[in-house]
PDB file of C-alpha atoms in Angstrom:
ATOM      1  CA  SER A   1     102.541 123.519  99.773  1.00 80.00           C
ATOM      2  CA  GLN A   2      98.982 121.866  98.573  1.00 84.00           C
ATOM      3  CA  THR A   3      96.941 120.370 101.234  1.00 90.00           C
ATOM      4  CA  ILE A   4      93.461 118.435 100.823  1.00 95.00           C
ATOM      5  CA  HIS A   5      91.201 118.213 103.714  1.00 95.00           C
ATOM      6  CA  GLN A   6      88.092 115.412 104.006  1.00 96.00           C
ATOM      7  CA  TRP A   7      85.247 115.549 106.409  1.00 95.00           C
ATOM      8  CA  PRO A   8      83.794 114.141 108.276  1.00 97.00           C
ATOM      9  CA  ALA A   9      86.210 111.676 108.902  1.00 95.00           C
ATOM     10  CA  THR A  10      83.533 108.958 109.934  1.00 96.00           C
ATOM     11  CA  LEU A  11      79.876 109.122 109.821  1.00 96.00           C
ATOM     12  CA  VAL A  12      76.996 106.578 110.589  1.00 97.00           C
ATOM     13  CA  GLN A  13      73.651 107.070 109.057  1.00 97.00           C
ATOM     14  CA  PRO A  14      70.722 105.332 109.179  1.00 97.00           C
ATOM     15  CA  VAL A  15      69.087 103.956 105.486  1.00 97.00           C
ATOM     16  CA  GLY A  16      67.223 106.700 103.679  1.00 97.00           C
ATOM     17  CA  SER A  17      69.012 109.873 105.732  1.00 97.00           C
ATOM     18  CA  PRO A  18      70.925 112.349 103.601  1.00 97.00           C
ATOM     19  CA  LEU A  19      74.654 112.815 103.152  1.00 97.00           C
ATOM     20  CA  SER A  20      77.107 115.385 102.571  1.00 97.00           C
ATOM     21  CA  LEU A  21      80.910 114.879 102.026  1.00 98.00           C
ATOM     22  CA  GLU A  22      83.250 117.672 101.728  1.00 98.00           C
ATOM     23  CA  CYS A  23      86.513 118.103 100.435  1.00 97.00           C
ATOM     24  CA  THR A  24      88.640 121.275  99.905  1.00 97.00           C
ATOM     25  CA  VAL A  25      91.824 121.619  98.437  1.00 95.00           C
ATOM     26  CA  GLU A  26      94.665 124.208  99.202  1.00 93.00           C
ATOM     27  CA  GLY A  27      97.401 125.781  97.779  1.00 89.00           C
ATOM     28  CA  THR A  28      96.515 125.062  94.443  1.00 87.00           C
ATOM     29  CA  SER A  29      93.799 126.676  91.733  1.00 84.00           C
ATOM     30  CA  ASN A  30      91.965 125.171  89.221  1.00 87.00           C
ATOM     31  CA  PRO A  31      92.961 121.554  90.017  1.00 90.00           C
ATOM     32  CA  ASN A  32      90.953 118.252  88.667  1.00 90.00           C
ATOM     33  CA  LEU A  33      88.947 116.901  91.718  1.00 93.00           C
ATOM     34  CA  TYR A  34      87.732 113.194  91.937  1.00 94.00           C
ATOM     35  CA  TRP A  35      85.523 111.360  94.371  1.00 95.00           C
ATOM     36  CA  TYR A  36      86.612 107.387  94.644  1.00 94.00           C
ATOM     37  CA  ARG A  37      84.631 104.733  96.646  1.00 94.00           C
ATOM     38  CA  GLN A  38      86.478 102.071  98.273  1.00 92.00           C
ATOM     39  CA  ALA A  39      84.788  98.776  99.271  1.00 82.00           C
ATOM     40  CA  ALA A  40      86.706  95.991 101.010  1.00 75.00           C
ATOM     41  CA  GLY A  41      88.324  93.540  98.473  1.00 68.00           C
ATOM     42  CA  ARG A  42      87.233  95.981  95.305  1.00 72.00           C
ATOM     43  CA  GLY A  43      89.683  98.519  95.035  1.00 83.00           C
ATOM     44  CA  LEU A  44      88.720 101.884  94.190  1.00 90.00           C
ATOM     45  CA  GLN A  45      85.755 102.989  91.945  1.00 90.00           C
ATOM     46  CA  LEU A  46      85.791 106.475  89.887  1.00 91.00           C
ATOM     47  CA  LEU A  47      82.378 107.920  91.611  1.00 94.00           C
ATOM     48  CA  PHE A  48      82.996 111.427  89.945  1.00 94.00           C
ATOM     49  CA  TYR A  49      85.462 113.934  88.598  1.00 91.00           C
ATOM     50  CA  SER A  50      85.343 117.658  88.025  1.00 92.00           C
ATOM     51  CA  VAL A  51      87.474 119.604  85.720  1.00 88.00           C
ATOM     52  CA  GLY A  52      85.994 123.055  86.738  1.00 89.00           C
ATOM     53  CA  ILE A  53      83.503 124.920  88.760  1.00 92.00           C
ATOM     54  CA  GLY A  54      80.079 123.481  87.981  1.00 91.00           C
ATOM     55  CA  GLN A  55      81.324 120.760  85.752  1.00 91.00           C
ATOM     56  CA  ILE A  56      80.898 117.223  87.112  1.00 93.00           C
ATOM     57  CA  SER A  57      81.175 113.831  85.460  1.00 90.00           C
ATOM     58  CA  SER A  58      79.727 110.715  86.279  1.00 90.00           C
ATOM     59  CA  GLU A  59      81.371 107.439  85.907  1.00 85.00           C
ATOM     60  CA  VAL A  60      78.771 105.196  87.483  1.00 81.00           C
ATOM     61  CA  PRO A  61      74.919 105.716  87.930  1.00 67.00           C
ATOM     62  CA  GLN A  62      73.950 105.432  91.382  1.00 79.00           C
ATOM     63  CA  ASN A  63      72.419 106.966  94.638  1.00 88.00           C
ATOM     64  CA  LEU A  64      74.816 109.885  94.839  1.00 95.00           C
ATOM     65  CA  SER A  65      75.675 113.159  93.365  1.00 96.00           C
ATOM     66  CA  ALA A  66      78.434 115.800  93.560  1.00 96.00           C
ATOM     67  CA  SER A  67      78.727 119.583  93.097  1.00 96.00           C
ATOM     68  CA  ARG A  68      82.054 121.776  92.545  1.00 96.00           C
ATOM     69  CA  PRO A  69      80.235 125.313  93.709  1.00 95.00           C
ATOM     70  CA  GLN A  70      83.740 126.788  94.377  1.00 94.00           C
ATOM     71  CA  ASP A  71      87.062 126.085  92.655  1.00 93.00           C
ATOM     72  CA  ARG A  72      88.647 124.141  95.404  1.00 94.00           C
ATOM     73  CA  GLN A  73      85.589 122.651  96.831  1.00 96.00           C
ATOM     74  CA  PHE A  74      84.306 119.144  95.992  1.00 97.00           C
ATOM     75  CA  ILE A  75      80.962 117.721  97.612  1.00 97.00           C
ATOM     76  CA  LEU A  76      79.493 114.208  97.602  1.00 97.00           C
ATOM     77  CA  SER A  77      75.811 114.089  98.428  1.00 97.00           C
ATOM     78  CA  SER A  78      73.014 112.028  98.700  1.00 96.00           C
ATOM     79  CA  LYS A  79      68.909 112.738  99.151  1.00 95.00           C
ATOM     80  CA  LYS A  80      68.407 109.023 100.685  1.00 96.00           C
ATOM     81  CA  LEU A  81      71.156 106.617 101.649  1.00 96.00           C
ATOM     82  CA  LEU A  82      71.235 102.853 100.850  1.00 95.00           C
ATOM     83  CA  LEU A  83      72.738 100.182 102.656  1.00 94.00           C
ATOM     84  CA  SER A  84      75.111  99.625  99.491  1.00 91.00           C
ATOM     85  CA  ASP A  85      76.274 103.091 100.149  1.00 93.00           C
ATOM     86  CA  SER A  86      78.403 101.912 103.049  1.00 93.00           C
ATOM     87  CA  GLY A  87      82.432 102.411 102.516  1.00 93.00           C
ATOM     88  CA  PHE A  88      85.290 104.099 102.301  1.00 95.00           C
ATOM     89  CA  TYR A  89      84.976 107.652 100.536  1.00 96.00           C
ATOM     90  CA  LEU A  90      88.160 109.362  99.004  1.00 96.00           C
ATOM     91  CA  CYS A  91      88.527 112.672  97.522  1.00 97.00           C
ATOM     92  CA  ALA A  92      91.468 113.404  95.285  1.00 96.00           C
ATOM     93  CA  TRP A  93      93.357 115.984  93.285  1.00 94.00           C
ATOM     94  CA  ARG A  94      95.453 116.776  90.248  1.00 89.00           C
ATOM     95  CA  GLU A  95      97.189 119.585  89.225  1.00 78.00           C
ATOM     96  CA  HIS A  96      97.698 120.887  85.391  1.00 65.00           C
ATOM     97  CA  THR A  97     101.418 121.798  85.740  1.00 61.00           C
ATOM     98  CA  GLY A  98     104.171 119.739  83.485  1.00 58.00           C
ATOM     99  CA  VAL A  99     103.572 116.519  81.916  1.00 63.00           C
ATOM    100  CA  ASP A 100      99.791 115.197  82.831  1.00 67.00           C
ATOM    101  CA  THR A 101     100.536 112.254  83.824  1.00 72.00           C
ATOM    102  CA  GLY A 102      97.355 111.062  86.223  1.00 76.00           C
ATOM    103  CA  GLU A 103      99.027 110.979  89.465  1.00 86.00           C
ATOM    104  CA  LEU A 104      96.798 112.010  91.932  1.00 91.00           C
ATOM    105  CA  PHE A 105      96.817 113.187  95.605  1.00 92.00           C
ATOM    106  CA  PHE A 106      94.775 111.971  98.108  1.00 95.00           C
ATOM    107  CA  GLY A 107      92.630 113.153 101.245  1.00 96.00           C
ATOM    108  CA  GLU A 108      92.591 111.277 104.361  1.00 95.00           C
ATOM    109  CA  GLY A 109      89.236 109.533 103.459  1.00 95.00           C
ATOM    110  CA  SER A 110      85.480 109.598 104.949  1.00 96.00           C
ATOM    111  CA  ARG A 111      84.161 105.975 106.280  1.00 95.00           C
ATOM    112  CA  LEU A 112      80.314 105.803 105.715  1.00 96.00           C
ATOM    113  CA  THR A 113      78.585 103.261 107.548  1.00 96.00           C
ATOM    114  CA  VAL A 114      74.721 102.903 106.472  1.00 96.00           C
ATOM    115  CA  LEU A 115      72.267 100.839 108.870  1.00 96.00           C
TER     116      LEU A 115
ATOM    117  CA  ALA B   1      89.652 101.198  78.352  1.00 69.00           C
ATOM    118  CA  GLN B   2      92.657 100.085  80.081  1.00 79.00           C
ATOM    119  CA  SER B   3      92.772  97.656  82.943  1.00 87.00           C
ATOM    120  CA  VAL B   4      95.127  96.473  85.921  1.00 92.00           C
ATOM    121  CA  THR B   5      95.182  93.153  87.557  1.00 94.00           C
ATOM    122  CA  GLN B   6      96.892  92.563  90.556  1.00 95.00           C
ATOM    123  CA  LEU B   7      97.630  89.146  91.411  1.00 91.00           C
ATOM    124  CA  GLY B   8      97.121  87.826  95.051  1.00 90.00           C
ATOM    125  CA  SER B   9      94.914  89.707  97.307  1.00 91.00           C
ATOM    126  CA  HIS B  10      97.246  89.002 100.241  1.00 95.00           C
ATOM    127  CA  VAL B  11     100.892  88.515 100.158  1.00 97.00           C
ATOM    128  CA  SER B  12     102.786  87.479 103.371  1.00 97.00           C
ATOM    129  CA  VAL B  13     106.572  87.627 104.257  1.00 97.00           C
ATOM    130  CA  SER B  14     108.680  87.706 106.979  1.00 97.00           C
ATOM    131  CA  GLU B  15     110.622  90.830 108.086  1.00 97.00           C
ATOM    132  CA  GLY B  16     113.910  91.033 106.194  1.00 97.00           C
ATOM    133  CA  ALA B  17     112.539  88.847 103.048  1.00 98.00           C
ATOM    134  CA  LEU B  18     111.963  90.277  99.719  1.00 98.00           C
ATOM    135  CA  VAL B  19     108.775  91.833  98.869  1.00 98.00           C
ATOM    136  CA  LEU B  20     107.096  90.735  95.384  1.00 98.00           C
ATOM    137  CA  LEU B  21     103.855  92.651  94.493  1.00 98.00           C
ATOM    138  CA  ARG B  22     102.556  91.838  90.755  1.00 97.00           C
ATOM    139  CA  CYS B  23     100.759  94.038  88.466  1.00 96.00           C
ATOM    140  CA  ASN B  24      99.854  93.488  84.988  1.00 96.00           C
ATOM    141  CA  TYR B  25      98.241  95.752  82.815  1.00 93.00           C
ATOM    142  CA  SER B  26      96.514  96.274  79.317  1.00 89.00           C
ATOM    143  CA  SER B  27      96.758  99.358  77.153  1.00 77.00           C
ATOM    144  CA  SER B  28      96.427  99.748  73.727  1.00 69.00           C
ATOM    145  CA  VAL B  29      99.071 102.770  74.008  1.00 72.00           C
ATOM    146  CA  PRO B  30     102.465 103.290  76.161  1.00 71.00           C
ATOM    147  CA  PRO B  31     100.879 103.750  79.636  1.00 80.00           C
ATOM    148  CA  TYR B  32     101.485 105.966  82.915  1.00 87.00           C
ATOM    149  CA  LEU B  33     101.707 103.658  85.581  1.00 91.00           C
ATOM    150  CA  PHE B  34     101.527 104.017  89.499  1.00 94.00           C
ATOM    151  CA  TRP B  35     102.080 102.414  92.830  1.00 97.00           C
ATOM    152  CA  TYR B  36     100.379 103.659  95.581  1.00 97.00           C
ATOM    153  CA  VAL B  37     100.487 102.762  99.201  1.00 97.00           C
ATOM    154  CA  GLN B  38      97.582 102.802 102.025  1.00 95.00           C
ATOM    155  CA  TYR B  39      98.098 102.571 105.490  1.00 93.00           C
ATOM    156  CA  PRO B  40      94.877 101.599 107.466  1.00 89.00           C
ATOM    157  CA  ASN B  41      92.121 104.182 107.627  1.00 85.00           C
ATOM    158  CA  GLN B  42      94.123 106.559 105.562  1.00 90.00           C
ATOM    159  CA  GLY B  43      94.264 107.913 102.053  1.00 92.00           C
ATOM    160  CA  LEU B  44      96.732 106.664  99.183  1.00 94.00           C
ATOM    161  CA  GLN B  45     100.155 108.027  99.143  1.00 95.00           C
ATOM    162  CA  LEU B  46     102.391 107.803  95.836  1.00 94.00           C
ATOM    163  CA  LEU B  47     105.083 105.193  96.071  1.00 96.00           C
ATOM    164  CA  LEU B  48     106.614 105.429  92.807  1.00 95.00           C
ATOM    165  CA  LYS B  49     105.633 106.423  89.169  1.00 92.00           C
ATOM    166  CA  TYR B  50     106.467 105.513  85.402  1.00 90.00           C
ATOM    167  CA  THR B  51     106.075 107.915  82.652  1.00 83.00           C
ATOM    168  CA  SER B  52     108.111 106.534  79.812  1.00 78.00           C
ATOM    169  CA  ALA B  53     111.591 107.568  81.160  1.00 76.00           C
ATOM    170  CA  ALA B  54     113.796 104.591  82.934  1.00 85.00           C
ATOM    171  CA  THR B  55     111.990 101.425  83.155  1.00 89.00           C
ATOM    172  CA  LEU B  56     113.470 100.772  86.257  1.00 94.00           C
ATOM    173  CA  VAL B  57     111.777 103.439  88.690  1.00 94.00           C
ATOM    174  CA  LYS B  58     112.731 104.044  92.073  1.00 95.00           C
ATOM    175  CA  GLY B  59     110.223 105.066  94.562  1.00 94.00           C
ATOM    176  CA  ILE B  60     109.865 105.873  98.562  1.00 94.00           C
ATOM    177  CA  ASN B  61     110.924 103.773 101.564  1.00 93.00           C
ATOM    178  CA  GLY B  62     113.030 101.563  99.430  1.00 96.00           C
ATOM    179  CA  PHE B  63     110.570 100.197  96.965  1.00 97.00           C
ATOM    180  CA  GLU B  64     111.312 100.131  93.390  1.00 97.00           C
ATOM    181  CA  ALA B  65     109.460  98.856  90.392  1.00 97.00           C
ATOM    182  CA  GLU B  66     110.533  97.723  86.606  1.00 95.00           C
ATOM    183  CA  PHE B  67     108.191  98.545  83.644  1.00 93.00           C
ATOM    184  CA  LYS B  68     108.439  95.622  81.163  1.00 92.00           C
ATOM    185  CA  LYS B  69     106.838  96.441  78.197  1.00 89.00           C
ATOM    186  CA  SER B  70     106.676  92.676  76.690  1.00 90.00           C
ATOM    187  CA  GLU B  71     105.061  91.226  79.583  1.00 92.00           C
ATOM    188  CA  THR B  72     102.993  93.997  80.156  1.00 92.00           C
ATOM    189  CA  SER B  73     104.059  94.052  84.206  1.00 94.00           C
ATOM    190  CA  PHE B  74     104.981  96.571  86.402  1.00 96.00           C
ATOM    191  CA  HIS B  75     105.827  94.507  89.622  1.00 97.00           C
ATOM    192  CA  LEU B  76     107.042  96.080  92.922  1.00 98.00           C
ATOM    193  CA  THR B  77     109.674  94.961  94.810  1.00 98.00           C
ATOM    194  CA  LYS B  78     111.794  95.407  98.095  1.00 98.00           C
ATOM    195  CA  PRO B  79     114.556  93.806  99.062  1.00 97.00           C
ATOM    196  CA  SER B  80     114.123  93.511 102.697  1.00 97.00           C
ATOM    197  CA  ALA B  81     110.787  93.956 104.184  1.00 97.00           C
ATOM    198  CA  HIS B  82     110.310  95.840 107.264  1.00 97.00           C
ATOM    199  CA  MET B  83     106.808  95.749 109.546  1.00 96.00           C
ATOM    200  CA  SER B  84     106.117  99.345 108.834  1.00 96.00           C
ATOM    201  CA  ASP B  85     105.689  97.987 105.227  1.00 97.00           C
ATOM    202  CA  ALA B  86     102.497  96.329 106.563  1.00 97.00           C
ATOM    203  CA  ALA B  87      99.708  98.096 104.493  1.00 96.00           C
ATOM    204  CA  GLU B  88      97.569  97.994 101.059  1.00 95.00           C
ATOM    205  CA  TYR B  89      99.226  98.316  97.712  1.00 97.00           C
ATOM    206  CA  PHE B  90      97.499  99.605  94.647  1.00 96.00           C
ATOM    207  CA  CYS B  91      98.816  99.506  91.332  1.00 95.00           C
ATOM    208  CA  ALA B  92      97.338 101.926  88.734  1.00 93.00           C
ATOM    209  CA  VAL B  93      97.259 102.646  85.145  1.00 89.00           C
ATOM    210  CA  SER B  94      96.591 106.051  83.481  1.00 83.00           C
ATOM    211  CA  ASP B  95      93.790 105.955  81.009  1.00 72.00           C
ATOM    212  CA  LYS B  96      93.017 109.282  78.706  1.00 69.00           C
ATOM    213  CA  ILE B  97      89.239 109.939  79.047  1.00 67.00           C
ATOM    214  CA  ARG B  98      87.657 112.812  77.442  1.00 62.00           C
ATOM    215  CA  GLY B  99      91.067 114.460  76.945  1.00 65.00           C
ATOM    216  CA  SER B 100      92.198 113.898  80.877  1.00 67.00           C
ATOM    217  CA  TYR B 101      94.353 111.306  82.228  1.00 71.00           C
ATOM    218  CA  ILE B 102      92.275 109.149  84.807  1.00 80.00           C
ATOM    219  CA  PRO B 103      93.949 106.408  86.432  1.00 84.00           C
ATOM    220  CA  THR B 104      92.467 103.054  86.814  1.00 87.00           C
ATOM    221  CA  PHE B 105      93.350 101.311  89.882  1.00 91.00           C
ATOM    222  CA  GLY B 106      93.609  97.453  90.544  1.00 92.00           C
ATOM    223  CA  ARG B 107      91.806  95.781  93.500  1.00 91.00           C
ATOM    224  CA  GLY B 108      95.112  96.124  95.613  1.00 93.00           C
ATOM    225  CA  THR B 109      97.146  93.896  97.491  1.00 95.00           C
ATOM    226  CA  SER B 110      97.650  93.610 101.125  1.00 95.00           C
ATOM    227  CA  LEU B 111     100.825  93.072 102.342  1.00 97.00           C
ATOM    228  CA  ILE B 112     101.406  91.255 105.665  1.00 97.00           C
ATOM    229  CA  VAL B 113     104.625  91.302 107.567  1.00 97.00           C
ATOM    230  CA  HIS B 114     105.662  88.498 110.122  1.00 96.00           C
ATOM    231  CA  PRO B 115     108.488  88.943 112.887  1.00 94.00           C
TER     232      PRO B 115
END
């Protein structure tokens, strides 16, 4: 069966420090991968998605970047964190089987607090 | 672009009472619709989905939702609330961007269940 892992689960970082959040999917190949950010009362904001290795689409211009160095690995990064980067970050994947409906499978999330 | 509106950021019910969480969407084409549930500090789990088959969709944990095209609605219901239903609920609609279905999420409704 397929599983998705995110780490770290919790992170407290000072303003101006770098960031790296990792996400890996197991049990599938060539998944579509997504990074969402969830801020209190604001729902889920799509940050990046990837349809293959090295292919990244950015939905919102901001202080963050994403990379996909391997088929089942998706990394969210920042060179210098801002206070506004605080939030709950969710990685998700989708498989190309059957009818493509957009159903996503989510990781457990990474809570980032920038002080 | 498609959009989702969830009416009410908080819904409070008594244990055993009917649960009704409202979702309206906008779409220029027949959509795929989803309800996800999120427990504190966890990722999202799929409750149910509408993919143009039966308009009344049954999901996990006793939840169901009815697709009403004339009202552009996809409200989530459960006949009898349980304490364990307390969580955040997200409605989502699929939007085909750049050849790939990507869901757009509502802002979420927090369900509070009183004993």
